[in-house]
């Protein structure tokens, strides 16, 4: 099992926030095999809460998402959280 830090910050359009210096609210355990099967480095995965409705239908206000901080290729498909 690996621990994923869940930060007490929100992913939203507007004011920029950084993970550095932000408090960790809690951590969740995920099987290491799930992380490695997806090519993820658990040290680079964090959780944040979605705030706002600009992505309704995909992400709802209040949803929790995992963010892979190592994925920096803007040509990839998906949702992105920029910090």
GROMACS .gro file of N, CA and C in nm, residues 2-38:
model
  111
    2UNK      N    1   0.040   0.227  -0.066
    2UNK     CA    2   0.109   0.356  -0.067
    2UNK      C    3   0.013   0.462  -0.016
    3UNK      N    4   0.067   0.564   0.047
    3UNK     CA    5  -0.014   0.674   0.096
    3UNK      C    6  -0.012   0.788  -0.005
    4UNK      N    7  -0.129   0.842  -0.036
    4UNK     CA    8  -0.144   0.957  -0.124
    4UNK      C    9  -0.190   1.074  -0.037
    5UNK      N   10  -0.117   1.183  -0.040
    5UNK     CA   11  -0.152   1.302   0.039
    5UNK      C   12  -0.273   1.371  -0.021
    6UNK      N   13  -0.368   1.405   0.064
    6UNK     CA   14  -0.487   1.479   0.023
    6UNK      C   15  -0.471   1.620   0.080
    7UNK      N   16  -0.452   1.718  -0.009
    7UNK     CA   17  -0.424   1.855   0.033
    7UNK      C   18  -0.552   1.932   0.064
    8UNK      N   19  -0.538   2.028   0.151
    8UNK     CA   20  -0.649   2.114   0.189
    8UNK      C   21  -0.649   2.238   0.100
    9UNK      N   22  -0.644   2.215  -0.033
    9UNK     CA   23  -0.657   2.322  -0.130
    9UNK      C   24  -0.759   2.278  -0.234
   10UNK      N   25  -0.808   2.370  -0.311
   10UNK     CA   26  -0.910   2.340  -0.410
   10UNK      C   27  -0.858   2.373  -0.549
   11UNK      N   28  -0.893   2.287  -0.645
   11UNK     CA   29  -0.857   2.311  -0.784
   11UNK      C   30  -0.968   2.394  -0.847
   12UNK      N   31  -0.935   2.514  -0.893
   12UNK     CA   32  -1.038   2.602  -0.948
   12UNK      C   33  -0.976   2.698  -1.049
   13UNK      N   34  -1.061   2.754  -1.131
   13UNK     CA   35  -1.016   2.861  -1.219
   13UNK      C   36  -0.998   2.986  -1.134
   14UNK      N   37  -0.901   3.066  -1.166
   14UNK     CA   38  -0.882   3.189  -1.090
   14UNK      C   39  -0.750   3.190  -1.017
   15UNK      N   40  -0.753   3.232  -0.893
   15UNK     CA   41  -0.633   3.249  -0.813
   15UNK      C   42  -0.551   3.122  -0.807
   16UNK      N   43  -0.424   3.137  -0.834
   16UNK     CA   44  -0.333   3.025  -0.836
   16UNK      C   45  -0.293   2.985  -0.694
   17UNK      N   46  -0.282   2.853  -0.669
   17UNK     CA   47  -0.235   2.801  -0.541
   17UNK      C   48  -0.122   2.703  -0.569
   18UNK      N   49  -0.033   2.685  -0.475
   18UNK     CA   50   0.078   2.594  -0.490
   18UNK      C   51   0.071   2.487  -0.382
   19UNK      N   52   0.117   2.368  -0.415
   19UNK     CA   53   0.119   2.261  -0.315
   19UNK      C   54   0.222   2.289  -0.205
   20UNK      N   55   0.329   2.357  -0.240
   20UNK     CA   56   0.434   2.385  -0.144
   20UNK      C   57   0.379   2.475  -0.033
   21UNK      N   58   0.395   2.433   0.088
   21UNK     CA   59   0.351   2.512   0.202
   21UNK      C   60   0.204   2.496   0.237
   22UNK      N   61   0.128   2.423   0.158
   22UNK     CA   62  -0.013   2.402   0.188
   22UNK      C   63  -0.029   2.284   0.284
   23UNK      N   64  -0.126   2.292   0.373
   23UNK     CA   65  -0.145   2.183   0.469
   23UNK      C   66  -0.202   2.058   0.402
   24UNK      N   67  -0.158   1.944   0.451
   24UNK     CA   68  -0.215   1.816   0.408
   24UNK      C   69  -0.329   1.785   0.503
   25UNK      N   70  -0.447   1.763   0.446
   25UNK     CA   71  -0.567   1.737   0.525
   25UNK      C   72  -0.566   1.595   0.581
   26UNK      N   73  -0.529   1.499   0.499
   26UNK     CA   74  -0.525   1.359   0.539
   26UNK      C   75  -0.447   1.283   0.432
   27UNK      N   76  -0.445   1.154   0.442
   27UNK     CA   77  -0.386   1.073   0.335
   27UNK      C   78  -0.472   0.948   0.320
   28UNK      N   79  -0.472   0.896   0.200
   28UNK     CA   80  -0.548   0.774   0.169
   28UNK      C   81  -0.451   0.668   0.121
   29UNK      N   82  -0.486   0.543   0.145
   29UNK     CA   83  -0.402   0.433   0.101
   29UNK      C   84  -0.457   0.375  -0.028
   30UNK      N   85  -0.367   0.348  -0.122
   30UNK     CA   86  -0.401   0.284  -0.247
   30UNK      C   87  -0.303   0.170  -0.269
   31UNK      N   88  -0.347   0.061  -0.330
   31UNK     CA   89  -0.253  -0.048  -0.358
   31UNK      C   90  -0.142  -0.001  -0.452
   32UNK      N   91  -0.020  -0.032  -0.416
   32UNK     CA   92   0.095   0.005  -0.498
   32UNK      C   93   0.079  -0.052  -0.639
   33UNK      N   94   0.022  -0.173  -0.650
   33UNK     CA   95   0.007  -0.237  -0.781
   33UNK      C   96  -0.081  -0.154  -0.874
   34UNK      N   97  -0.184  -0.087  -0.820
   34UNK     CA   98  -0.270   0.000  -0.903
   34UNK      C   99  -0.192   0.120  -0.955
   35UNK      N  100  -0.107   0.175  -0.870
   35UNK     CA  101  -0.028   0.291  -0.909
   35UNK      C  102   0.074   0.254  -1.017
   36UNK      N  103   0.147   0.146  -0.994
   36UNK     CA  104   0.250   0.107  -1.090
   36UNK      C  105   0.190   0.055  -1.220
   37UNK      N  106   0.073  -0.008  -1.215
   37UNK     CA  107   0.008  -0.056  -1.337
   37UNK      C  108  -0.028   0.061  -1.430
   38UNK      N  109  -0.050   0.177  -1.373
   38UNK     CA  110  -0.083   0.296  -1.451
   38UNK      C  111   0.040   0.383  -1.477
   0.00000   0.00000   0.00000
